[in-house]
Amino acid sequence: MEYRIEHDSMGEMKVPADRLWAAQTQRSHENFEIGVGIETMPAEIIHAFGVLKKAAAITNNKLRPEKMTDEKLGAIKAACDEVMAGKLNDHFPLVVWQTGSGTQSNMNSNEVIANRGNQILGKKLLHPNDDSNMSQSSNDTFPTAMHIAAVLILEDKLIPAAETLIETFKRLETENEGIVKSGRTHLQDATPIRFSQEISGWRSSLEKDVELIKRSIEPLRELALGGTAVGTGLNAPKGFDTGVAEEVSKITGKHFITAANKFHALTSKDELVFAHGAIKALACDMMKIANDIRWLASGPRDGLGEIFIPENEPGSSIMPGKVNPTQCEAVTMVAVQVMGNDVTVGMAASQGNFELNVFMPVCIYNFLQSARLLAEAIVSFNKNCAVGIKANKEKMHHNLHNSLMLVTALNPYIGYENAAKTAKKAYKDNISLKEACVELGFLTAEKFDEVFHPEEMA
């Protein structure tokens, strides 16, 4: 491998000749061989750095044109556009397990943008610290990147995924409107319910979750940029913070504002904790929905068997013909991962001292993983399972009329205790509710038929 020599304030470093990073990135690459190639800084953060560095350069050009010249700005914008497009992802090798401020990832972006900008210019004009990092600090850029990445993934990936599944459930509600089935509580038979009502519970849960996520996004629109090292804004010109927020908004097409209190913005991660709580709420509901569906599809002969779901792949290497609810299982595994990530996000947010949180990389790594995994799991679940759900009407009808809890309809006519006696006798003697009720002398056969209509109980 060929190398070139780069230097920083600590001296010279050998850097692979074909890489755009420089000395500080190389030091981190060598000093933190933890999860290399697996747990690297998320692509969403790299993209967010491209956004904020471009916004910062544009704002510096307006406020400090003598330092951020038009020539420098043009090169930085071109390099940042390539970062945002993912063209330079191979030049961001650093792992999550680095300094807790994300300083080395900030410098990674500074070095890549400066070196790529110099390549575009055909001369060495840009400096990583003096130009790419002008008016900034790692302490305000990394939390800014966190918020940008969080807003983008929630609005562009997770919410649309959930809304697609909501639309599928709306269609299923309409298709299954007239079907009545047995309800269940505590995994025991309960009073009847329309299948469309059951589906509406799933749909409404997701709608509530989407609303919660949307509410949680609003605090994430506040950006720390402009606070620099400790929140005082040292070395940043007046108006830089508001100007950058405006430029970030233009670049992303999303609404962002500058944080009112930069001391809070650098030290507290409460906005991410709150938003991840909303993500966890969606994961909890997806866990419940997936479990409902695999219970209802259980069988095909010895389970509930009340719905059919798509058969996507063989389910066993030893049992021929077996098919499993694999999409449900994938969703539930993702759900428990999200619940575990919530602990990490919360713990990370509680750490750090004085003017800076120093658990930021692990915080955003888990946040983005939760949003990404959950979005992709929902899309897969919708495409490969939910859209193909079909009611097994015959089995639903059988289970409904075999349910002892239909006896609840007799309460107004024979009272709760007599209805309980009827149900227990029917169960013990393995006879119908009608036979039990008549044998006990609570109602005549004719009166029973007059008042007993399971389909109307829903």
C-alpha positions as a printed Julia matrix, in Angstrom:
458×3 Matrix{Float64}:
   0.0     0.0    0.0
   1.23    3.47  -0.83
   1.17    6.2    1.81
   1.47    9.94   2.01
   2.57   12.0    4.99
   0.02   14.23   6.71
   0.51   16.26   9.86
  -1.52   17.75  12.69
  -0.64   19.56  15.91
   0.91   16.37  17.32
   3.17   15.66  14.37
   3.3    13.57  11.21
   1.2    10.51  10.3
   1.29    8.03   7.43
  -2.06    7.96   5.64
  -3.09    5.63   2.79
  -2.43    7.55  -0.4
  -5.86    6.83  -1.89
  -7.83    8.09   1.13
  -9.1    11.62   1.62
  -8.74   11.66   5.39
  -5.67   13.06   7.12
  -3.67   12.83  10.33
  -6.36   13.14  13.01
  -8.64   10.59  11.34
  -5.68    8.22  10.98
  -4.81    8.55  14.67
  -8.37    7.63  15.66
  -8.42    4.8   13.13
  -5.32    3.32  14.75
  -6.16    4.08  18.38
  -9.71    2.7   18.43
  -9.69   -0.74  16.85
 -13.09   -1.54  18.34
 -15.83   -2.83  16.06
 -13.85   -1.87  12.95
 -15.82   -2.39   9.75
 -18.98   -3.25  11.68
 -19.86   -0.51  14.13
 -18.68    2.47  12.12
 -20.22    5.9   12.39
 -23.71    5.68  10.79
 -24.1     6.91   7.22
 -26.89    9.21   8.44
 -24.35   11.09  10.6
 -21.9    11.37   7.71
 -24.7    12.8    5.56
 -25.66   15.22   8.34
 -22.07   16.44   8.6
 -22.15   17.19   4.88
 -25.29   19.24   5.43
 -24.0    21.23   8.39
 -20.53   21.85   6.91
 -22.11   23.21   3.73
 -24.49   25.38   5.75
 -21.62   26.64   7.9
 -19.51   27.53   4.87
 -22.39   29.44   3.24
 -23.02   31.35   6.47
 -19.31   32.09   6.99
 -19.14   33.41   3.45
 -21.9    35.88   4.29
 -20.45   36.91   7.65
 -16.7    36.51   7.03
 -16.18   36.87   3.28
 -12.55   37.84   3.8
 -11.89   34.44   5.41
 -14.46   32.23   3.64
 -13.87   33.48   0.11
 -16.11   32.61  -2.81
 -13.42   30.28  -4.11
 -13.22   28.38  -0.84
 -16.99   28.27  -0.55
 -17.38   26.78  -4.02
 -14.92   23.98  -3.26
 -16.44   23.2    0.14
 -19.98   23.14  -1.28
 -18.92   20.76  -4.04
 -17.2    18.44  -1.55
 -20.15   18.57   0.84
 -22.55   17.69  -1.97
 -20.5    14.54  -2.59
 -20.57   13.71   1.14
 -24.36   14.14   1.23
 -24.75   11.97  -1.86
 -22.8     9.16  -0.18
 -20.02    9.27  -2.78
 -17.32    9.61  -0.14
 -18.58    7.11   2.44
 -15.44    4.97   2.05
 -13.43    7.86   3.41
 -15.22    7.79   6.78
 -13.73    4.72   8.53
 -14.1     5.69  12.17
 -15.99    3.57  14.68
 -18.64    4.57  17.17
 -16.34    3.62  20.02
 -14.15    6.73  19.99
 -14.1     9.95  21.94
 -17.49   10.6   23.5
 -17.72   14.07  21.95
 -17.43   12.74  18.41
 -14.42   15.03  17.86
 -12.63   12.56  15.62
 -15.65   12.13  13.35
 -15.97   15.9   13.12
 -12.31   16.08  12.11
 -12.8    13.17   9.71
 -15.41   15.26   7.9
 -13.22   18.37   8.07
 -10.27   16.54   6.56
 -12.25   14.78   3.85
 -14.04   17.97   2.82
 -10.81   20.0    2.79
  -8.84   17.39   0.84
 -11.65   16.72  -1.62
 -12.15   20.47  -2.05
  -8.46   20.88  -2.79
  -8.68   18.1   -5.37
 -11.57   19.9   -7.04
  -9.63   23.19  -7.02
  -6.42   21.54  -8.21
  -4.44   23.28  -5.48
  -4.02   23.22  -1.71
  -6.21   26.06  -0.49
  -8.49   24.59   2.19
  -7.39   23.72   5.74
  -9.46   21.24   7.82
  -9.53   23.37  10.97
  -9.34   26.89   9.58
 -11.83   26.44   6.74
 -13.96   23.27   7.07
 -14.32   23.88  10.8
 -14.53   27.69  10.69
 -16.74   29.13  13.48
 -17.35   25.62  14.81
 -16.3    23.11  17.45
 -16.77   19.36  17.6
 -18.83   20.06  20.7
 -21.53   21.87  18.74
 -21.21   20.14  15.36
 -21.71   16.58  16.6
 -24.95   17.29  18.52
 -26.12   19.26  15.49
 -25.44   16.29  13.22
 -27.33   14.09  15.69
 -30.45   16.25  15.48
 -30.32   16.61  11.7
 -29.93   12.85  11.25
 -32.71   12.12  13.74
 -35.23   14.44  12.07
 -34.43   13.12   8.6
 -34.72    9.43   9.48
 -37.95    9.9   11.42
 -39.67   12.06   8.8
 -38.33   10.35   5.69
 -38.16    6.71   6.73
 -39.92    5.65   9.94
 -43.13    7.67   9.68
 -43.75    6.76   6.0
 -43.21    3.07   6.83
 -45.77    3.19   9.64
 -48.24    5.12   7.49
 -48.01    2.48   4.75
 -48.97   -0.23   7.23
 -51.79    1.96   8.53
 -53.22    2.13   5.0
 -53.03   -1.65   4.71
 -54.97   -2.05   7.94
 -57.58    0.44   6.72
 -58.12   -1.7    3.63
 -58.35   -4.87   5.73
 -60.93   -3.21   7.99
 -63.15   -2.52   5.01
 -62.7    -5.98   3.51
 -63.58   -7.74   6.79
 -66.4    -5.5    8.01
 -69.12   -8.14   8.33
 -67.13  -10.93   9.97
 -67.79  -11.63  13.67
 -65.34  -13.7   15.69
 -64.56  -14.57  19.27
 -62.79  -11.91  21.29
 -60.02  -12.94  23.67
 -58.7   -11.51  26.93
 -56.0   -13.11  29.09
 -55.6   -15.64  26.24
 -59.06  -16.89  27.19
 -62.34  -16.77  25.27
 -64.19  -13.45  25.6
 -67.28  -11.86  24.11
 -67.6   -11.48  20.31
 -65.88   -8.82  18.27
 -65.94   -7.96  14.6
 -62.68   -8.79  12.86
 -62.69   -5.26  11.45
 -62.83   -3.92  15.02
 -59.83   -6.01  15.98
 -57.91   -4.65  12.99
 -59.0    -1.12  13.86
 -57.23   -1.53  17.19
 -53.99   -2.26  15.36
 -54.51    0.65  13.0
 -55.36    3.13  15.73
 -52.32    2.1   17.78
 -50.04    2.9   14.87
 -51.79    6.21  14.23
 -51.23    7.2   17.86
 -47.57    6.19  17.6
 -47.06    8.29  14.48
 -48.61   11.26  16.23
 -46.28   10.79  19.21
 -43.24   10.59  16.93
 -44.3    13.74  15.12
 -44.6    15.57  18.44
 -41.19   14.33  19.51
 -39.57   15.67  16.33
 -40.28   19.31  17.2
 -37.61   19.63  19.95
 -35.1    17.93  17.63
 -35.35   20.88  15.24
 -33.22   22.95  17.63
 -29.54   22.95  16.63
 -26.52   23.4   18.87
 -24.35   24.92  16.13
 -23.08   28.31  17.21
 -22.33   27.27  20.76
 -18.78   26.2   19.8
 -16.7    24.7   22.64
 -18.72   25.25  25.82
 -21.86   27.08  24.7
 -20.53   30.65  24.77
 -20.1    30.85  21.0
 -16.4    31.72  21.17
 -14.89   32.32  17.68
 -18.3    32.28  15.98
 -19.49   35.6   14.5
 -22.75   37.16  15.6
 -25.67   35.71  13.69
 -23.79   32.55  12.74
 -26.13   30.27  14.71
 -29.36   31.58  13.2
 -27.81   31.78   9.75
 -26.66   28.17   9.84
 -30.09   26.96  10.98
 -31.66   28.77   8.03
 -29.2    27.22   5.6
 -29.67   23.73   7.05
 -33.41   24.2    6.54
 -32.87   25.18   2.9
 -30.54   22.25   2.2
 -32.71   19.58   3.84
 -36.14   20.99   3.09
 -36.93   20.57   6.79
 -37.53   23.24   9.4
 -34.65   23.81  11.82
 -33.94   26.63  14.28
 -31.03   27.51  16.49
 -31.2    26.31  20.1
 -32.16   29.12  22.46
 -29.72   27.92  25.12
 -26.48   26.5   23.76
 -25.32   25.38  27.21
 -28.29   23.04  27.27
 -27.8    22.01  23.65
 -24.24   20.82  24.29
 -24.87   18.99  27.54
 -28.38   17.55  27.42
 -29.69   14.84  25.12
 -33.24   14.96  26.49
 -34.74   15.6   23.05
 -33.26   12.34  21.76
 -34.42   10.44  24.84
 -37.95   11.77  24.34
 -37.98   10.94  20.63
 -36.57    7.48  21.19
 -39.32    6.89  23.72
 -41.82    7.5   20.91
 -39.9     5.06  18.71
 -40.06    2.53  21.53
 -43.82    3.05  21.79
 -44.14    2.12  18.12
 -41.92   -0.92  18.69
 -44.12   -2.02  21.59
 -47.26   -1.8   19.46
 -45.56   -3.61  16.58
 -44.58   -6.37  19.0
 -48.21   -6.7   20.1
 -49.6    -6.61  16.56
 -47.1    -9.17  15.26
 -47.88  -11.45  18.18
 -51.63  -11.11  17.58
 -51.2   -12.03  13.94
 -49.02  -15.07  14.55
 -51.4   -16.29  17.27
 -54.38  -15.86  14.95
 -52.5   -17.67  12.17
 -51.26  -20.45  14.43
 -51.83  -24.0   13.27
 -52.64  -24.62  10.55
 -54.79  -27.35  12.17
 -53.88  -27.44  15.85
 -53.83  -23.71  16.57
 -56.34  -20.88  16.37
 -56.15  -20.79  12.6
 -58.5   -17.83  12.26
 -56.48  -16.06   9.58
 -54.27  -17.04   6.68
 -50.97  -15.22   6.14
 -48.65  -15.46   3.11
 -46.4   -18.5    2.93
 -43.0   -17.09   2.03
 -40.43  -19.84   2.62
 -40.08  -23.38   4.02
 -40.21  -23.34   7.81
 -38.22  -26.39   8.76
 -35.19  -28.36   7.64
 -36.69  -31.58   9.01
 -40.5   -31.18   8.91
 -41.72  -31.15   5.28
 -44.45  -28.68   4.44
 -44.03  -26.6    7.6
 -44.41  -22.85   7.14
 -43.7   -20.34   9.91
 -44.79  -16.73  10.63
 -41.3   -15.43   9.9
 -42.22  -11.8    9.22
 -43.87  -11.63  12.64
 -40.75  -13.09  14.21
 -38.51  -10.53  12.49
 -40.7    -7.68  13.76
 -40.63   -8.99  17.33
 -36.85   -9.38  17.28
 -36.46   -5.8   16.03
 -38.86   -4.66  18.74
 -36.77   -6.13  21.53
 -33.64   -4.57  19.99
 -35.34   -1.17  20.06
 -36.36   -1.69  23.69
 -32.76   -2.54  24.56
 -31.5     0.48  22.63
 -33.82    2.67  24.68
 -31.86    1.76  27.79
 -28.6     2.7   26.08
 -29.97    6.01  24.8
 -31.25    6.89  28.27
 -28.04    5.9   30.02
 -25.92    7.79  27.48
 -28.03   10.91  27.94
 -27.5    10.77  31.7
 -23.72   10.9   31.39
 -21.07   13.53  30.77
 -19.94   16.29  33.09
 -20.29   20.04  33.27
 -20.44   21.61  29.77
 -20.55   18.52  27.54
 -22.19   15.13  27.16
 -19.47   12.64  26.22
 -21.6     9.64  25.27
 -22.93   11.12  22.04
 -21.7     8.55  19.47
 -23.27    5.58  21.26
 -26.45    7.59  21.87
 -27.03    8.43  18.21
 -25.79    5.04  17.0
 -28.54    3.28  18.95
 -31.15    5.93  18.1
 -30.53    5.62  14.38
 -30.36    1.83  14.53
 -33.75    1.74  16.22
 -35.38    4.03  13.66
 -33.74    2.29  10.7
 -34.44   -1.28  11.83
 -38.01   -0.54  12.82
 -38.76    1.24   9.55
 -37.32   -1.58   7.47
 -39.05   -4.25   9.57
 -42.41   -2.52   9.16
 -41.94   -2.21   5.4
 -41.01   -5.89   5.16
 -43.88   -6.94   7.42
 -46.36   -4.94   5.4
 -45.1    -6.19   2.04
 -44.61   -9.86   2.94
 -47.34  -10.44   5.51
 -49.95   -7.79   6.29
 -51.11   -7.13   2.74
 -51.88  -10.84   2.32
 -53.89  -11.44   5.51
 -57.12  -13.31   4.81
 -59.86  -14.24   7.27
 -60.61  -17.94   7.75
 -64.35  -17.32   8.01
 -65.29  -20.94   8.7
 -62.84  -21.23  11.6
 -63.9   -17.89  13.03
 -67.57  -18.97  12.86
 -66.78  -22.3   14.52
 -64.76  -20.72  17.33
 -67.37  -18.04  17.88
 -70.24  -20.48  18.34
 -68.08  -22.78  20.44
 -67.19  -20.03  22.91
 -68.6   -20.33  26.41
 -68.34  -16.59  26.91
 -71.36  -16.09  24.69
 -73.21  -16.81  27.9
 -72.62  -13.15  28.77
 -75.59  -12.31  26.54
 -77.84  -14.17  28.99
 -76.92  -11.98  31.99
 -79.9    -9.62  31.55
 -82.32  -12.59  31.44
 -81.02  -15.11  34.01
 -78.49  -13.08  36.04
 -74.72  -13.3   36.36
 -74.61  -16.27  38.76
 -77.02  -18.41  36.76
 -75.13  -17.54  33.58
 -71.91  -18.67  35.29
 -73.57  -21.95  36.27
 -74.69  -22.41  32.68
 -71.18  -21.89  31.31
 -69.59  -24.23  33.85
 -72.13  -26.97  33.19
 -71.68  -26.66  29.43
 -67.92  -26.92  29.86
 -68.04  -29.8   32.35
 -70.59  -31.88  30.41
 -69.22  -30.89  27.0
 -72.63  -29.69  25.82
 -73.87  -26.45  24.26
 -74.85  -23.39  26.24
 -78.42  -23.86  25.08
 -78.53  -27.44  26.35
 -77.02  -26.43  29.69
 -79.36  -23.47  30.14
 -82.44  -25.55  29.36
 -81.35  -28.47  31.57
 -80.79  -26.09  34.48
 -84.28  -24.69  33.9
 -83.2   -21.09  33.45
 -84.79  -20.61  30.02
 -86.94  -22.58  27.62
 -85.42  -23.59  24.32
 -87.67  -21.12  22.54
 -86.74  -18.22  24.83
 -83.04  -19.06  24.51
 -83.25  -18.85  20.72
 -85.12  -15.58  21.02
 -82.45  -13.79  23.09
 -79.27  -15.55  21.99
 -77.71  -13.96  18.85
 -73.88  -14.06  18.92
 -73.42  -12.01  15.73
 -75.33   -9.13  17.31
 -73.12   -9.08  20.41
 -70.33   -7.26  18.55
